[in-house]
JSON list of C-alpha atoms in Angstrom, two decimals:
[
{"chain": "N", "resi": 1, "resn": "UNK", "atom": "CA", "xyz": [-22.10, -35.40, 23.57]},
{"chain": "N", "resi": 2, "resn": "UNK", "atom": "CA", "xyz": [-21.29, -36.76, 20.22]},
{"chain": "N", "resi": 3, "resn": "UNK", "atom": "CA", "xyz": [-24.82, -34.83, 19.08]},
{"chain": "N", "resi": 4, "resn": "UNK", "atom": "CA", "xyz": [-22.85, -31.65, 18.37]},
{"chain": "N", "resi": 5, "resn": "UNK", "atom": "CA", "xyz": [-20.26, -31.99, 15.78]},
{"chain": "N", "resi": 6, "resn": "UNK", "atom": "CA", "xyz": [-20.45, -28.10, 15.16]},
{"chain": "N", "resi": 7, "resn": "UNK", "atom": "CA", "xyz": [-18.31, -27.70, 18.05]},
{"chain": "N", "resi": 8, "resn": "UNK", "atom": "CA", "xyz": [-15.23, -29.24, 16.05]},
{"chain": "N", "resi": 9, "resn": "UNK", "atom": "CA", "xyz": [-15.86, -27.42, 13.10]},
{"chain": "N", "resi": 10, "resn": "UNK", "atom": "CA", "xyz": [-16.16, -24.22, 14.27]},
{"chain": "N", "resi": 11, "resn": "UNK", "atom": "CA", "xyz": [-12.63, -23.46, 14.94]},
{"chain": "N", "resi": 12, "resn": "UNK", "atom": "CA", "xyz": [-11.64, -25.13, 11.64]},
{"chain": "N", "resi": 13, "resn": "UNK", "atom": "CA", "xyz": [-13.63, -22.60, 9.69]},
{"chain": "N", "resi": 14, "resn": "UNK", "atom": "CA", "xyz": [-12.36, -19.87, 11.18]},
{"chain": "N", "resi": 15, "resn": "UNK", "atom": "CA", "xyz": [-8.72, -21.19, 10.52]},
{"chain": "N", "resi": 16, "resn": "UNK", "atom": "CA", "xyz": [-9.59, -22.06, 7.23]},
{"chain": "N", "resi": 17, "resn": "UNK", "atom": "CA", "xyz": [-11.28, -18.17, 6.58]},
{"chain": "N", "resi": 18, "resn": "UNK", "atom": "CA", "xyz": [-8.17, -16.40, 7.95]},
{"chain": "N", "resi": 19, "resn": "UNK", "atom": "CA", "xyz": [-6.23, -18.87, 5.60]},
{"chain": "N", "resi": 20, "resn": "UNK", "atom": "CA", "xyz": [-3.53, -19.40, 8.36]},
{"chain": "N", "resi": 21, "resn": "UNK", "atom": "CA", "xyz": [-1.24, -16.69, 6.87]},
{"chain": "N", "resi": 22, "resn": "UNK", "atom": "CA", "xyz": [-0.02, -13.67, 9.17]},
{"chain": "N", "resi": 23, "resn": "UNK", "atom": "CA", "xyz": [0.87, -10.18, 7.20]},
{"chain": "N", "resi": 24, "resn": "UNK", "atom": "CA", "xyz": [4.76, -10.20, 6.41]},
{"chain": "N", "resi": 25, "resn": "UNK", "atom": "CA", "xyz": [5.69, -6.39, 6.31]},
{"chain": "N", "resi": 26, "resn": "UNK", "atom": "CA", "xyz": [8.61, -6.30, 4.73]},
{"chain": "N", "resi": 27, "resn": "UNK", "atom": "CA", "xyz": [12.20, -3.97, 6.56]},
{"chain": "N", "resi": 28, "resn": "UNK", "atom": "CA", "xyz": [13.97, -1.64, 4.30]},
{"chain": "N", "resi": 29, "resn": "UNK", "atom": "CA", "xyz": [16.42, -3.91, 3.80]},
{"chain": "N", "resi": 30, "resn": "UNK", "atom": "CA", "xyz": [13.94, -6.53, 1.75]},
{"chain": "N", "resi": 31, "resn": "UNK", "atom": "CA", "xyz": [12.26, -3.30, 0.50]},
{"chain": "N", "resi": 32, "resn": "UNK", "atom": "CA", "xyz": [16.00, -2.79, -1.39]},
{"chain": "N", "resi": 33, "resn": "UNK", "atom": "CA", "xyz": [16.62, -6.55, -2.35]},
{"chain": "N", "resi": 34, "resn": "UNK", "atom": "CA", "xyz": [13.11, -6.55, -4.01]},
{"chain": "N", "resi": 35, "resn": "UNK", "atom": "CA", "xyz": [13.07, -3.57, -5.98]},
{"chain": "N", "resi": 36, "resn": "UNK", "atom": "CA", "xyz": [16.56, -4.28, -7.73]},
{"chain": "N", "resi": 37, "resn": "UNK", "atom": "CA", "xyz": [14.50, -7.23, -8.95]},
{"chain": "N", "resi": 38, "resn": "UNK", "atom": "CA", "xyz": [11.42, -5.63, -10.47]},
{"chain": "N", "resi": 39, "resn": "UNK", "atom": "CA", "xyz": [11.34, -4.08, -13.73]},
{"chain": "N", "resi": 40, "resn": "UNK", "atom": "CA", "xyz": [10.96, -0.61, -14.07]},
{"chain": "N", "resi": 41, "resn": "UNK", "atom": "CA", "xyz": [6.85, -0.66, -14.48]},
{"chain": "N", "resi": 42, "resn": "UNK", "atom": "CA", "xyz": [6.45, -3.21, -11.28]},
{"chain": "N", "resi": 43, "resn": "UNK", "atom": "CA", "xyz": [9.20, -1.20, -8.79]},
{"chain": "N", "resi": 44, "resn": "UNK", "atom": "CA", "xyz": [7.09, 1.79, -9.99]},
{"chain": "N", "resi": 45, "resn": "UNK", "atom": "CA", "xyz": [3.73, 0.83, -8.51]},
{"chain": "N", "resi": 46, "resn": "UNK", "atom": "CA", "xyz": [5.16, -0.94, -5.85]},
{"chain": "N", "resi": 47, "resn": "UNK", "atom": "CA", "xyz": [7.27, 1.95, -4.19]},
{"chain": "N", "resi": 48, "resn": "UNK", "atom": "CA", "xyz": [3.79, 3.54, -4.81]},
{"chain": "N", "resi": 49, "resn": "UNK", "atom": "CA", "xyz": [2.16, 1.13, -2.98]},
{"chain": "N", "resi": 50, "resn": "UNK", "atom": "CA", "xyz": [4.97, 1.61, 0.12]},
{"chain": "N", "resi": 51, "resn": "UNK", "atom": "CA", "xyz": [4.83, 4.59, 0.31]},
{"chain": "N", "resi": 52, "resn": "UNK", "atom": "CA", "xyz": [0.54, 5.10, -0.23]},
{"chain": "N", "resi": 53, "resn": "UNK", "atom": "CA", "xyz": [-0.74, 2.09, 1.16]},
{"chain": "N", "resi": 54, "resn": "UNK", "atom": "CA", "xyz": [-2.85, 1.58, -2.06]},
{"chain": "N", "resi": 55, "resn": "UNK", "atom": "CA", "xyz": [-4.69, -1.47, -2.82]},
{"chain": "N", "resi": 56, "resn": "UNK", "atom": "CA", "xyz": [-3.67, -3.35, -5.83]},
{"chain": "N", "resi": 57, "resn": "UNK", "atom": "CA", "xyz": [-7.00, -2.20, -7.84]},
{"chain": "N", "resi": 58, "resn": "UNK", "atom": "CA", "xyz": [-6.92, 1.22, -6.31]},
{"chain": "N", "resi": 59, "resn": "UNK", "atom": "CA", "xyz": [-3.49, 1.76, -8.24]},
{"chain": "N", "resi": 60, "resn": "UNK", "atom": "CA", "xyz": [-3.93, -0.14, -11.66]},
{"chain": "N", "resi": 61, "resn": "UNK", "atom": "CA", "xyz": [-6.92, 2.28, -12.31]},
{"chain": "N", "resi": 62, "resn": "UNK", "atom": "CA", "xyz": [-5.37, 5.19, -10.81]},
{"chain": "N", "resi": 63, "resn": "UNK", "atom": "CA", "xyz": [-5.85, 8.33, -13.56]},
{"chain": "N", "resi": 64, "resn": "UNK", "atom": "CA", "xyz": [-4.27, 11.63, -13.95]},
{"chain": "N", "resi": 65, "resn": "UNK", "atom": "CA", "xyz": [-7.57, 13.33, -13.81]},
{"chain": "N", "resi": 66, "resn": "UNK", "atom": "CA", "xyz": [-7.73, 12.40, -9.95]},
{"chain": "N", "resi": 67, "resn": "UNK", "atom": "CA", "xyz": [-4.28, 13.33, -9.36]},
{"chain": "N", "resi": 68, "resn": "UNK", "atom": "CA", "xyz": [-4.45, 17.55, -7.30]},
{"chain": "N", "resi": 69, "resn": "UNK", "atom": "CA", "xyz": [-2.21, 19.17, -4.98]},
{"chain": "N", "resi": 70, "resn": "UNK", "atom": "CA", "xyz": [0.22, 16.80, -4.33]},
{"chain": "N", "resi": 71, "resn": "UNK", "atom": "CA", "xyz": [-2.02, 14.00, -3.86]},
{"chain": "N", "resi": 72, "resn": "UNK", "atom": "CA", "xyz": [-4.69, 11.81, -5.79]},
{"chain": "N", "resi": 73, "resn": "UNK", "atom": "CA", "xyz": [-8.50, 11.89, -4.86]},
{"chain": "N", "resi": 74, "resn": "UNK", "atom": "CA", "xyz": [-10.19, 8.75, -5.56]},
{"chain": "N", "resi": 75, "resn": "UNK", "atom": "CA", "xyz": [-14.19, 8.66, -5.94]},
{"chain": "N", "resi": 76, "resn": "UNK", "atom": "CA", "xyz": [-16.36, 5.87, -3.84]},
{"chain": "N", "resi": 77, "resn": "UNK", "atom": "CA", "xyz": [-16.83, 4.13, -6.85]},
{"chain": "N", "resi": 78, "resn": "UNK", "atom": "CA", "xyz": [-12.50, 3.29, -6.88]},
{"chain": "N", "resi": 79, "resn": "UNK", "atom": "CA", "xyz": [-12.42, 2.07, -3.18]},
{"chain": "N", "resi": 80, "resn": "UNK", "atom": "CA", "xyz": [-13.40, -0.55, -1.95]},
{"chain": "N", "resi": 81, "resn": "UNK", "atom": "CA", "xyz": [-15.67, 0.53, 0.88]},
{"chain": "N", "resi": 82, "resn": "UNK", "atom": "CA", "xyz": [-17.43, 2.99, -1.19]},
{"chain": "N", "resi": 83, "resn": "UNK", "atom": "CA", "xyz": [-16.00, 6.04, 0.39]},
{"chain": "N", "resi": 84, "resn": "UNK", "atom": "CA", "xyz": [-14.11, 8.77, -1.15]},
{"chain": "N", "resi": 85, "resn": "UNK", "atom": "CA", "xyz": [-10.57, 8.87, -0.08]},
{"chain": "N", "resi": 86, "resn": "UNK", "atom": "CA", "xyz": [-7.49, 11.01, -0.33]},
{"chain": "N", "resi": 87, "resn": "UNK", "atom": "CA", "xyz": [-3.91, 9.52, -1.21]},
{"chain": "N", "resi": 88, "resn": "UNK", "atom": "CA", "xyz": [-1.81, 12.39, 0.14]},
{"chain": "N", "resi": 89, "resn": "UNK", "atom": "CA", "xyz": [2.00, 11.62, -1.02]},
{"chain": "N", "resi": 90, "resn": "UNK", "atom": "CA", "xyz": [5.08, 11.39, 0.60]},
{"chain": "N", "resi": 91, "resn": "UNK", "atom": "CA", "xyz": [8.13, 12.69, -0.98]},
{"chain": "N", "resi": 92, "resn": "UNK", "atom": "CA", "xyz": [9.12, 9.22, -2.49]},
{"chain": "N", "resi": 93, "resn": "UNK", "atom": "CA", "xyz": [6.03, 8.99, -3.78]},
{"chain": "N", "resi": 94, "resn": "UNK", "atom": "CA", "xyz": [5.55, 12.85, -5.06]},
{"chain": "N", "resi": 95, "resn": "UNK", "atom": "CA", "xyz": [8.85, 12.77, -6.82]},
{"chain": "N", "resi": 96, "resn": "UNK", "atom": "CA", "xyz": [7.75, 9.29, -8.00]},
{"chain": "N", "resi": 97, "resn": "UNK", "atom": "CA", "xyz": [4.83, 10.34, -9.52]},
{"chain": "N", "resi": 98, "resn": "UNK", "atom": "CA", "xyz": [6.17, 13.75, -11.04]},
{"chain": "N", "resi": 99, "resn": "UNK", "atom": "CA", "xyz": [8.84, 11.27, -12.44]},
{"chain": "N", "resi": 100, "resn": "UNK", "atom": "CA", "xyz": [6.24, 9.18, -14.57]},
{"chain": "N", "resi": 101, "resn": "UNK", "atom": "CA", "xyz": [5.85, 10.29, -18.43]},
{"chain": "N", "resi": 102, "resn": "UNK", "atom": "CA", "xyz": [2.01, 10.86, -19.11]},
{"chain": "N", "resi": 103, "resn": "UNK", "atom": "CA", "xyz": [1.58, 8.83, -21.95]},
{"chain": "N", "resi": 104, "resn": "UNK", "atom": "CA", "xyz": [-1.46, 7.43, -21.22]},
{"chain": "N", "resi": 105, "resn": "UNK", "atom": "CA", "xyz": [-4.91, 8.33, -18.93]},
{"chain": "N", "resi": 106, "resn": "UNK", "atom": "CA", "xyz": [-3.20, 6.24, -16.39]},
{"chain": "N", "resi": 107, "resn": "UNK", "atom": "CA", "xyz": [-0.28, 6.70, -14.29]},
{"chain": "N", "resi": 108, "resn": "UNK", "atom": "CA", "xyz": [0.85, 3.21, -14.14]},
{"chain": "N", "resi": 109, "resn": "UNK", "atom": "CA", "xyz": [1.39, 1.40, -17.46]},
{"chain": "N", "resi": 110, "resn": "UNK", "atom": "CA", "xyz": [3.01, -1.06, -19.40]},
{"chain": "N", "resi": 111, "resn": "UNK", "atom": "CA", "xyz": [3.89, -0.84, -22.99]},
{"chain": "N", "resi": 112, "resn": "UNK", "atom": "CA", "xyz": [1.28, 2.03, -22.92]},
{"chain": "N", "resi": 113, "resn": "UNK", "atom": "CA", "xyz": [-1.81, 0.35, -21.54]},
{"chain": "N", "resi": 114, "resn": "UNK", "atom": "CA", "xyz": [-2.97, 0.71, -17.57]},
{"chain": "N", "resi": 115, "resn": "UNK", "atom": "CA", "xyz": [-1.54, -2.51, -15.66]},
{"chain": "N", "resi": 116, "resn": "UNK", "atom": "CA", "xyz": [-4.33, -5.20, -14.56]},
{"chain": "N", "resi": 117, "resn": "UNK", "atom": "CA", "xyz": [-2.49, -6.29, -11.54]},
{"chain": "N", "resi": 118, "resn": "UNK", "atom": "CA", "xyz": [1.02, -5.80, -9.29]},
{"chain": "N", "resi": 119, "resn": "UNK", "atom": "CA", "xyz": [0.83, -9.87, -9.21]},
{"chain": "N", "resi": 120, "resn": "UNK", "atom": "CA", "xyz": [2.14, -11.27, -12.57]},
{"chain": "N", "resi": 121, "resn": "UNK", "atom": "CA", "xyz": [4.95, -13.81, -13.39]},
{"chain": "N", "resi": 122, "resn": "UNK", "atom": "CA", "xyz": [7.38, -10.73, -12.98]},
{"chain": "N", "resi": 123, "resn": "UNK", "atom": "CA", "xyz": [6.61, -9.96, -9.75]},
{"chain": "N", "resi": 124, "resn": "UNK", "atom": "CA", "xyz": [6.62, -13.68, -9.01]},
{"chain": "N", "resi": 125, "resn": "UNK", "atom": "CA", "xyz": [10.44, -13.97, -10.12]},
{"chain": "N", "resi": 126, "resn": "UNK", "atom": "CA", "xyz": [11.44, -10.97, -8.24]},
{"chain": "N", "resi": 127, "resn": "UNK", "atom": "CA", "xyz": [10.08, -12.33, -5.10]},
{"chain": "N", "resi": 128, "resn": "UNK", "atom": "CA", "xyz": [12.02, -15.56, -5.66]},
{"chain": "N", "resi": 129, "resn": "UNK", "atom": "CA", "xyz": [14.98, -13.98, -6.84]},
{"chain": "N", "resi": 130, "resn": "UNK", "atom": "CA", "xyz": [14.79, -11.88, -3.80]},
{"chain": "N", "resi": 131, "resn": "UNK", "atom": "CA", "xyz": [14.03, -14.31, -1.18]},
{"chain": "N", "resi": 132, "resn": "UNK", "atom": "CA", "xyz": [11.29, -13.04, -0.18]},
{"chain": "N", "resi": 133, "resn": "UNK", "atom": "CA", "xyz": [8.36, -15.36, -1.37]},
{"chain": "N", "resi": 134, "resn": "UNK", "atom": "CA", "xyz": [6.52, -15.27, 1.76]},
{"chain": "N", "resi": 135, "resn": "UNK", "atom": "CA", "xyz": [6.02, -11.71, 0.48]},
{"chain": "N", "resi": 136, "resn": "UNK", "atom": "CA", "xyz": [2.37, -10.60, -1.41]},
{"chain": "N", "resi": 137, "resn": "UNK", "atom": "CA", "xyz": [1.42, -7.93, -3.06]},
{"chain": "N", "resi": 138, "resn": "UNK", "atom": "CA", "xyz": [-0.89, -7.09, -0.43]},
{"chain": "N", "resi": 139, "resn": "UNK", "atom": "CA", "xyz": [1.92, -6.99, 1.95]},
{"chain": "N", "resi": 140, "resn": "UNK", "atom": "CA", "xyz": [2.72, -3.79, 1.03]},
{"chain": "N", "resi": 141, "resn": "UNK", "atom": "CA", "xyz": [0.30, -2.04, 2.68]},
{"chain": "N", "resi": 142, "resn": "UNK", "atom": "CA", "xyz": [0.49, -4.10, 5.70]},
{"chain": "N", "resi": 143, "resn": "UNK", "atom": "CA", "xyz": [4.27, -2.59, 5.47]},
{"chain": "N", "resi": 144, "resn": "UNK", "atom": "CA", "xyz": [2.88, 0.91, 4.96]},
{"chain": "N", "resi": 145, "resn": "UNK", "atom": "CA", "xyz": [0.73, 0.54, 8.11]},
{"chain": "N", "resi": 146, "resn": "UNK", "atom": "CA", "xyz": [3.83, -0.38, 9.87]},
{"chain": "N", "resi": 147, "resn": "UNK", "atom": "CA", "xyz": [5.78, 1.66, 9.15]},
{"chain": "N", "resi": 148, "resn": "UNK", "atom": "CA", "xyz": [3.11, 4.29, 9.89]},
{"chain": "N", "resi": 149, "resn": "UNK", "atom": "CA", "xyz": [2.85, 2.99, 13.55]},
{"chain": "N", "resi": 150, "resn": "UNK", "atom": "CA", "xyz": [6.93, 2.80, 14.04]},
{"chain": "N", "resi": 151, "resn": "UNK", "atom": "CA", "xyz": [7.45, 6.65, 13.28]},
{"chain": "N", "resi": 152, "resn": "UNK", "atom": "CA", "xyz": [4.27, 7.21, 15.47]},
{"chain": "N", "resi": 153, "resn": "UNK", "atom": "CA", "xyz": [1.26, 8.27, 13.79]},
{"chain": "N", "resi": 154, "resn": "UNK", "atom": "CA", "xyz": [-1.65, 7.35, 15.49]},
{"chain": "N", "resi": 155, "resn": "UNK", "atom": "CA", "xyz": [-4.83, 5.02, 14.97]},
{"chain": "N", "resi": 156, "resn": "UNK", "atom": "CA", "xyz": [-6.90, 7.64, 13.42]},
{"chain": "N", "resi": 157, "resn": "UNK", "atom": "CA", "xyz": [-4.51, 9.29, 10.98]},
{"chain": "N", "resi": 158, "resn": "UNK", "atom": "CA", "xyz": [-3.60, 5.51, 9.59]},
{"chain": "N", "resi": 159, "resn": "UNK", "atom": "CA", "xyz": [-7.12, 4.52, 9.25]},
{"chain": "N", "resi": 160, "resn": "UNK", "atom": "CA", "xyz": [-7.44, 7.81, 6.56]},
{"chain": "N", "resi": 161, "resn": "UNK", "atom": "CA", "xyz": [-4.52, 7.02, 5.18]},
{"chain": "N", "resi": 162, "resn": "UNK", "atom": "CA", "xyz": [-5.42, 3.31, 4.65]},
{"chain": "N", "resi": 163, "resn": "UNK", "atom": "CA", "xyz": [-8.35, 4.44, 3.82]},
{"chain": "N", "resi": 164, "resn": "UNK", "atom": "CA", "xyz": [-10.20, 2.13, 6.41]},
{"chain": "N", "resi": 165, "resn": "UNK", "atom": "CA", "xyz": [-13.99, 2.92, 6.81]},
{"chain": "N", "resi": 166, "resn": "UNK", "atom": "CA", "xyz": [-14.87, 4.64, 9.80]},
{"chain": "N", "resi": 167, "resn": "UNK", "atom": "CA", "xyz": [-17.73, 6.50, 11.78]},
{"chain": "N", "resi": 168, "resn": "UNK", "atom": "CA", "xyz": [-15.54, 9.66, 11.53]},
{"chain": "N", "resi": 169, "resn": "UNK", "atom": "CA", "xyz": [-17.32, 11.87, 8.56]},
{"chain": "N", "resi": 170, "resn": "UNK", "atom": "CA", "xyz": [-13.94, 11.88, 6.37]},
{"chain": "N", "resi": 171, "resn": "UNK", "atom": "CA", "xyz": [-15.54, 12.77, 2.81]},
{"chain": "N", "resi": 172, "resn": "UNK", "atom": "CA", "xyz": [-14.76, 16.51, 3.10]},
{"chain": "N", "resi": 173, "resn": "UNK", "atom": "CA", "xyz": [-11.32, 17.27, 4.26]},
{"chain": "N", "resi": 174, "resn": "UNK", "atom": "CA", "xyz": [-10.24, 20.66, 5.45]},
{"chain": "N", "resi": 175, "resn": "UNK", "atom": "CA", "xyz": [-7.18, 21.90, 4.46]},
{"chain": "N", "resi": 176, "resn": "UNK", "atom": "CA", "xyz": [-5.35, 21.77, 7.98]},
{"chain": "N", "resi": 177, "resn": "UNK", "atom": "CA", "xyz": [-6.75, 17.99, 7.75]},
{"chain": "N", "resi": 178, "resn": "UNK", "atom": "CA", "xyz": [-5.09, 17.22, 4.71]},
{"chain": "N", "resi": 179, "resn": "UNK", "atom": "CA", "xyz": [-1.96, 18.95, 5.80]},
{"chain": "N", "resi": 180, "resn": "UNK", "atom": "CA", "xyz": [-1.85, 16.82, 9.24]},
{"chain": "N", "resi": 181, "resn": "UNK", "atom": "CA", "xyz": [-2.25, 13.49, 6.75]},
{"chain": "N", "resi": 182, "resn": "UNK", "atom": "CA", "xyz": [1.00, 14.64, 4.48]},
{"chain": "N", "resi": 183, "resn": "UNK", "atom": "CA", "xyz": [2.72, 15.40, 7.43]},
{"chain": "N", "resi": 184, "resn": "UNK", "atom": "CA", "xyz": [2.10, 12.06, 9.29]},
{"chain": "N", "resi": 185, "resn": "UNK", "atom": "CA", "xyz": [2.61, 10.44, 5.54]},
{"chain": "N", "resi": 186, "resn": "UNK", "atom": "CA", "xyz": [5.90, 11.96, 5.50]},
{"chain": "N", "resi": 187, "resn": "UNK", "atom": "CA", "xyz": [6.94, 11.05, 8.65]},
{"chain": "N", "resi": 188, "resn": "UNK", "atom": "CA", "xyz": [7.95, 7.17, 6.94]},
{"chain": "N", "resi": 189, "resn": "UNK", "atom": "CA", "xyz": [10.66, 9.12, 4.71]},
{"chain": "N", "resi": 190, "resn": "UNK", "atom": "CA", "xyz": [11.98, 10.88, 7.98]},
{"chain": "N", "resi": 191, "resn": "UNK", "atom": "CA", "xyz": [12.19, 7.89, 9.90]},
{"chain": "N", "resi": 192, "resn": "UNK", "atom": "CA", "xyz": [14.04, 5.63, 7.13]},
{"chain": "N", "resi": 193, "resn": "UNK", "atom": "CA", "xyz": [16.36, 8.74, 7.01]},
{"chain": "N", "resi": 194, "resn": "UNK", "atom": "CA", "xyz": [17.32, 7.87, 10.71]},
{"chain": "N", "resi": 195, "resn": "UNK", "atom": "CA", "xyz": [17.45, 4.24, 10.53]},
{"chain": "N", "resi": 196, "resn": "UNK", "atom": "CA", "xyz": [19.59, 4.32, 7.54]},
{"chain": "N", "resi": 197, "resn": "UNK", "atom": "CA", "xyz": [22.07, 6.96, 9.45]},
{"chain": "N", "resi": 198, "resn": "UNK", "atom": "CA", "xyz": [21.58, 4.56, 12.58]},
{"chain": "N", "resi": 199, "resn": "UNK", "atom": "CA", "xyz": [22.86, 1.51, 10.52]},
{"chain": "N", "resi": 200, "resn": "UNK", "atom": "CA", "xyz": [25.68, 3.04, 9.01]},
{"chain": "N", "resi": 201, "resn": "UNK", "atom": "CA", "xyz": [27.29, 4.60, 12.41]}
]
């Protein structure tokens, strides 16, 4: 059967759609040897980003106006599958954002004007200064999903917090919903508490 050379293609697309590259979540360790490489705007919105599990886009637009209660609310039109979703922050990321001067419409700028992307020459350098080339920008929520999953929140409470679609009817939060998402959200600080105390016994 030479008549059927869609049999050897066929895996070769798929391999060639996936482009071959796993996630690389990134430890706490390469968390720290990155960020003393960024400049102040880039370690800004990426501790965002590690903390959120925001997608590049979601953040560079991210306004003021959609930032309530301790957490942002971003319209379908933001996200990528059209849904609204809530950001609900972590400490790091609360005291992160209370930290930012609001000199603009949007939280994260540069020189004043709302950042186009995380992936410029700077963040480029720092990854190569750091070692840590293999990481990309979209990494970082791969490493916010994991470290979801290591200080045990479960499949349904990261898929909200990703911001994954799902049949669940998520638009409308209650309040006792929202306050399960900051706690499981918070959960990341807790746990890097331990490890760090773990490491240094």
């Amino acid at each position: 059967g030479n008549n059927q050379p869609w049999l050897r293609e066929a895996p070769l697309l798929r391999l060639l759609k996936s482009n071959g590259r796993k996630p690389y979540p990134i430890s706490w360790e390469e968390q720290h040897r990155l960020m003393l490489q960024l400049p102040e705007h880039l370690a800004n919105i990426v501790l965002f980003a590690l903390n959120t599990g925001c997608r590049d886009q979601e953040m560079c637009q991210l306004k003021w106006s959609e930032f309530q209660n301790g957490m942002f609310v971003l319209s379908g039109d933001r996200t990528k599958n059209g849904e609204e979703r809530i950001v609900p922050l972590n400490s790091i990321a609360k005291n992160l954002i209370l930290s930012l001067p609001r000199e603009s419409d949007y939280v994260f700028t540069y020189k004043g004007k709302p950042m186009n992307r995380i992936t410029g020459s700077a963040w480029k350098t720092a990854r190569i200064k750091s070692d840590l080339l293999q990481c990309r920008a979209h990494d970082l929520r791969h490493t916010f999903g994991r470290r979801l999953r290591s200080a045990g929140v479960g499949l349904e409470d990261r898929e909200d917090l990703l911001g994954h679609k799902s049949n669940r009817i998520t638009t409308h939060y209650s309040r006792a919903e929202i306050d399960n998402l900051l706690i499981a959200v918070e959960k990341i600080v807790v746990n890097r508490t331990q490890h760090h105390f773990l490491r240094v016994a």
